[in-house]
CSV table of C-alpha atoms in Angstrom, one decimal:
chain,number,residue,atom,x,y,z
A,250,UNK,CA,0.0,0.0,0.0
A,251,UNK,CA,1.0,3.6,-1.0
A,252,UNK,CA,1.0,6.0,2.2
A,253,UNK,CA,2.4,9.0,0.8
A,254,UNK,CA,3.1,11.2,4.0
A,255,UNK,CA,4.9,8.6,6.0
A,256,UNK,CA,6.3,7.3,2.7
A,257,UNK,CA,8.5,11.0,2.3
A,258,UNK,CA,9.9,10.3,5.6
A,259,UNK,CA,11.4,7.2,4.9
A,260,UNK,CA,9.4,5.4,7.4
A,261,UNK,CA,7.4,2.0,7.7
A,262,UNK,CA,3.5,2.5,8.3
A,263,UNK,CA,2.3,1.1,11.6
A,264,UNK,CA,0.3,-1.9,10.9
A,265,UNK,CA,-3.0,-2.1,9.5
A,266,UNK,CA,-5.4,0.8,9.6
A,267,UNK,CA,-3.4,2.4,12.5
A,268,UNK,CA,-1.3,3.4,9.6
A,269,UNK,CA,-3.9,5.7,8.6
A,270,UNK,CA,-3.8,7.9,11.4
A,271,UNK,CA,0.1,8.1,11.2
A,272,UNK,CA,-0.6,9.1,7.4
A,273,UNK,CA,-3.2,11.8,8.7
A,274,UNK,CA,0.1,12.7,11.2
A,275,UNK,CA,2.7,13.0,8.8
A,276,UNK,CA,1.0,15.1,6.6
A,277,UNK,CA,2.5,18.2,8.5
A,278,UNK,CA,5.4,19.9,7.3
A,279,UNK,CA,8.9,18.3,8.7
A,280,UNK,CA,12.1,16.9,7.5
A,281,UNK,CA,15.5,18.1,6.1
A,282,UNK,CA,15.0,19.8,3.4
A,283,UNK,CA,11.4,20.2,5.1
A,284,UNK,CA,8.7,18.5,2.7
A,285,UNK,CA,5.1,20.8,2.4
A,286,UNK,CA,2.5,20.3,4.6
A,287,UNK,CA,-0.1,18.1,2.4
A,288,UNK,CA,-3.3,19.6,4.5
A,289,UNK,CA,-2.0,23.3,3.0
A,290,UNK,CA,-4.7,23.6,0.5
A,291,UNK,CA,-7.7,21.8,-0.2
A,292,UNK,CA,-6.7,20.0,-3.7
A,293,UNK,CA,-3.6,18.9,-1.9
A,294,UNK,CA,-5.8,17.5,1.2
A,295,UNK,CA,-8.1,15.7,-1.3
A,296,UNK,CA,-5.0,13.9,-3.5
A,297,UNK,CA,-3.9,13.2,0.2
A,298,UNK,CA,-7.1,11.6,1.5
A,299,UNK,CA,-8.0,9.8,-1.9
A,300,UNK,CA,-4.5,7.9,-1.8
A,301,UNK,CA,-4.7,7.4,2.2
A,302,UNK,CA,-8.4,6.0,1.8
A,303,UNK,CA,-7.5,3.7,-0.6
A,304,UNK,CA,-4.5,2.4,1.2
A,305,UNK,CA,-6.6,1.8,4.4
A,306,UNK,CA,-9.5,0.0,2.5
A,307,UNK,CA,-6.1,-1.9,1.1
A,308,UNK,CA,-5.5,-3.0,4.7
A,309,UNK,CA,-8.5,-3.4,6.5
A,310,UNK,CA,-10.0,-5.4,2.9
A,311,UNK,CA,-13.4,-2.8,3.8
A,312,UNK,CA,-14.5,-0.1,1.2
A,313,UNK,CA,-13.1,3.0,1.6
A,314,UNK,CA,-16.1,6.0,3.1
A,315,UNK,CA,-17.2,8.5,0.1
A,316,UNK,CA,-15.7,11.7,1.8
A,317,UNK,CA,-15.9,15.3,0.4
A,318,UNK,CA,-13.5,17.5,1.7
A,319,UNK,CA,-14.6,21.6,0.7
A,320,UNK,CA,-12.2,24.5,0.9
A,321,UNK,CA,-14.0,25.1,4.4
A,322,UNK,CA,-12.8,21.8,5.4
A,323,UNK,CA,-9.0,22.0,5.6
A,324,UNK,CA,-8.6,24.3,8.4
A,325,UNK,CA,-10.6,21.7,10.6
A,326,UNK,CA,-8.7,19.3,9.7
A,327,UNK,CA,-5.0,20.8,10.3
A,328,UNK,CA,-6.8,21.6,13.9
A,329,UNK,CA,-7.9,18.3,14.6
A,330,UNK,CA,-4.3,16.6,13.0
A,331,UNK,CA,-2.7,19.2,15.9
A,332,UNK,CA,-5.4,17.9,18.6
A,333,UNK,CA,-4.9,14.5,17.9
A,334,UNK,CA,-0.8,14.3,17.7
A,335,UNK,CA,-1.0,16.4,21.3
A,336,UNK,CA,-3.0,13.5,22.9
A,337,UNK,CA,-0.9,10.8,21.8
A,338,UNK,CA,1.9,12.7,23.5
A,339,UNK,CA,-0.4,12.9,26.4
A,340,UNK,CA,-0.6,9.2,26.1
A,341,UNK,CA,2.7,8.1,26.2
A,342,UNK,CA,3.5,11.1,29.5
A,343,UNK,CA,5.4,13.4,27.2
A,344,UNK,CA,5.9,16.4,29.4
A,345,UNK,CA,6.3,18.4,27.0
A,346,UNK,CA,2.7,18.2,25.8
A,347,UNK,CA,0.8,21.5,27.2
A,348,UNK,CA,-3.0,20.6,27.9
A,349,UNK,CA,-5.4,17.7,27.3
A,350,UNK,CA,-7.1,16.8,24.0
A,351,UNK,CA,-9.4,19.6,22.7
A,352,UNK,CA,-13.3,18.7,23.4
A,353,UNK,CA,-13.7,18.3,19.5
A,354,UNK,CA,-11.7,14.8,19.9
A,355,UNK,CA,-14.6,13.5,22.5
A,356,UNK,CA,-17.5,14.6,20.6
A,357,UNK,CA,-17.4,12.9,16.8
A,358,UNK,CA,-19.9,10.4,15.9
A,359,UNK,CA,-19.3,6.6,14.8
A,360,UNK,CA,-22.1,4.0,14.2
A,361,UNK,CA,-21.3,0.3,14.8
A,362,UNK,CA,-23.0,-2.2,12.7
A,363,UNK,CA,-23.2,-5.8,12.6
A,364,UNK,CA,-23.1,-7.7,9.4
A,365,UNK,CA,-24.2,-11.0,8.8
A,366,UNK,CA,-21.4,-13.0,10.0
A,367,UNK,CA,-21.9,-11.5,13.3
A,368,UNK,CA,-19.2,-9.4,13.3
A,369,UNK,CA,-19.5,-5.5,14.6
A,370,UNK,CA,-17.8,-3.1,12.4
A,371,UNK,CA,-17.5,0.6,13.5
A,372,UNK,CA,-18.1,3.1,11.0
A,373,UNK,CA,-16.9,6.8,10.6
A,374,UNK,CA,-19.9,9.9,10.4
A,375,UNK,CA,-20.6,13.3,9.9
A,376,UNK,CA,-19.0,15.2,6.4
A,377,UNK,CA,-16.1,16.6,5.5
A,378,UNK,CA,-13.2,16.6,7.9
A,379,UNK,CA,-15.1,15.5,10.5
A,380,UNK,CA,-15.8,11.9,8.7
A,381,UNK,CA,-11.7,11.5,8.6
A,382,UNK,CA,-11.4,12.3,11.8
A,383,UNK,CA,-14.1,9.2,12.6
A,384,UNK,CA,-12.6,7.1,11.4
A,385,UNK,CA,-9.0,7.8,12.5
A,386,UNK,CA,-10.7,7.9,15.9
A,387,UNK,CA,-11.6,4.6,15.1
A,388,UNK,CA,-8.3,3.1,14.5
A,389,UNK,CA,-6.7,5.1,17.4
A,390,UNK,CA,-9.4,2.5,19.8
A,391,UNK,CA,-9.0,-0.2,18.0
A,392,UNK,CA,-5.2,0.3,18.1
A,393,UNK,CA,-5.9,0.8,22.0
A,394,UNK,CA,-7.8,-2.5,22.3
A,395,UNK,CA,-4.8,-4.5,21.0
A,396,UNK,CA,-2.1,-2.5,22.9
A,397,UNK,CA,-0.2,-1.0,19.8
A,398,UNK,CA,-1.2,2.4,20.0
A,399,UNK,CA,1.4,3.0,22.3
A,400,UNK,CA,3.9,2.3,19.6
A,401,UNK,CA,2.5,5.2,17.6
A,402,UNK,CA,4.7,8.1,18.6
A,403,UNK,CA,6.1,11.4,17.5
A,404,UNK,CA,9.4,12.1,17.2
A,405,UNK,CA,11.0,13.5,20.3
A,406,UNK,CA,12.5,16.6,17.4
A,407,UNK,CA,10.1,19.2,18.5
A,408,UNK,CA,11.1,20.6,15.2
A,409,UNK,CA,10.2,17.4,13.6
A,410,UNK,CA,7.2,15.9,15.5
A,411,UNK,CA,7.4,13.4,12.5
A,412,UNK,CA,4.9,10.2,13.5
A,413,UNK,CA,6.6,6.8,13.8
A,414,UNK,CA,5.9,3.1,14.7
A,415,UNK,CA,7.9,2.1,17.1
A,416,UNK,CA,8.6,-1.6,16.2
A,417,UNK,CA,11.7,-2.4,19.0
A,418,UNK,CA,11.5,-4.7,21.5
A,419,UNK,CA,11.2,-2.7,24.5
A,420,UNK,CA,9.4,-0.3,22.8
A,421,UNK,CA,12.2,2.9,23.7
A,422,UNK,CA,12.0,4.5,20.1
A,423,UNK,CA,12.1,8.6,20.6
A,424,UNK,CA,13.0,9.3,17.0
A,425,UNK,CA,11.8,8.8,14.1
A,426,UNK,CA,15.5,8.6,12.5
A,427,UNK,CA,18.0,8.3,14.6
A,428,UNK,CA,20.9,9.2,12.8
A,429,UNK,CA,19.1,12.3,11.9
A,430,UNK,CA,17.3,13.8,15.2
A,431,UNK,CA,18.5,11.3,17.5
A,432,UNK,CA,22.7,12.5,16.5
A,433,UNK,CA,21.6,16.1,16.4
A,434,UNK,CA,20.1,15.8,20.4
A,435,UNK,CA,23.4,13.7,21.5
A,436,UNK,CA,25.3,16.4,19.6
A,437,UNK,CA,23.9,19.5,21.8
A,438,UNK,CA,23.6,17.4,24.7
A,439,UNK,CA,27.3,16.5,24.3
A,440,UNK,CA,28.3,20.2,23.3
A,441,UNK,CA,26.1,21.4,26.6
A,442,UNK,CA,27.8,18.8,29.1
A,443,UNK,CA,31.9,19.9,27.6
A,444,UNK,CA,30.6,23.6,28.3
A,445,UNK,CA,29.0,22.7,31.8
A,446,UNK,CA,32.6,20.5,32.4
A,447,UNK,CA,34.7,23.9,31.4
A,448,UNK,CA,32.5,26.5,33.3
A,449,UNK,CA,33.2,24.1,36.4
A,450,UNK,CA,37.2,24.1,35.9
């Protein structure tokens, strides 16, 4: 499956349709030379979310939602893309995370039906950007129900913030590259601990 926004980082979607929320993520603007932010303008949010939905039909073998994203859409979404990276910090304790989730994340409405095998599906509603956000809502509980959405985080880079599966053992992954933000921190942190070592000579 194509996920275009994690793809550009160089990065592994999370499995199943998790990786749609990281897609939804790592549409923001990050990376050296920094790629755009794909949720800039609305033709660039709609190539984003026809590709994503039919990479997460691709993994969850279900038919991809009919959404219509307007102009008027794209700012909600960039809003609720910002609301929902700051609660997965929240999640995983990141103290750097100011604030809870905004209300908007609480309020979205999902239907479950059950189809004739028995099995109950949960389905996103509403329009526009409020539909994508149901249904990456959706994947963010089922991801809690199996105990993987804790491997979902954000780079550490608070100028990166890229969104990463963390697939080691113990689960200790802070960047999302790190020769490229994890070297970078060592390097200041290195740098700040020689010029604490001189100031105390």
């Amino acid at each position: 499956m194509s996920w275009t926004a994690t793809a550009r980082y160089g990065l592994e979607p999370a499995p199943g349709g998790l990786a749609f929320v990281q897609d939804l993520l790592n549409t923001l603007s990050a990376g050296k030379p920094r790629e755009p932010d794909l949720l800039q303008t609305a033709e660039a949010a709609r190539a984003w979310l026809d590709q994503a939905l039919k990479s997460w039909s691709g993994v969850t073998h279900r038919p991809a939602p009919g959404i219509e994203l307007t102009a008027e859409d794209v700012q909600g979404l960039r809003d609720f893309r910002h609301d929902l990276g700051r609660s997965l910090h929240a999640q995983l304790g990141d103290s750097t995370t100011e604030g809870g989730p905004a209300a908007s994340l609480m309020t979205l409405p999902t239907a479950l039906r059950l189809d004739e095998h028995g099995v109950i599906h949960a389905e996103p509603r509403g329009t526009g950007w409020r539909q994508v956000a149901s249904l990456a809502l959706i994947e963010v509980y089922q991801a809690q129900c199996t105990d993987t959405l804790r491997r979902l985080k954000s780079c550490r880079n608070t100028r990166c913030l890229t969104a990463f599966y963390d697939r080691s053992r113990n689960n200790s992954g802070v960047w999302h590259d790190v020769h490229v933000c994890g070297n970078a921190a060592n390097l200041r942190n290195y740098r700040a601990r020689k010029r604490a070592g001189a100031d105390q000579v």
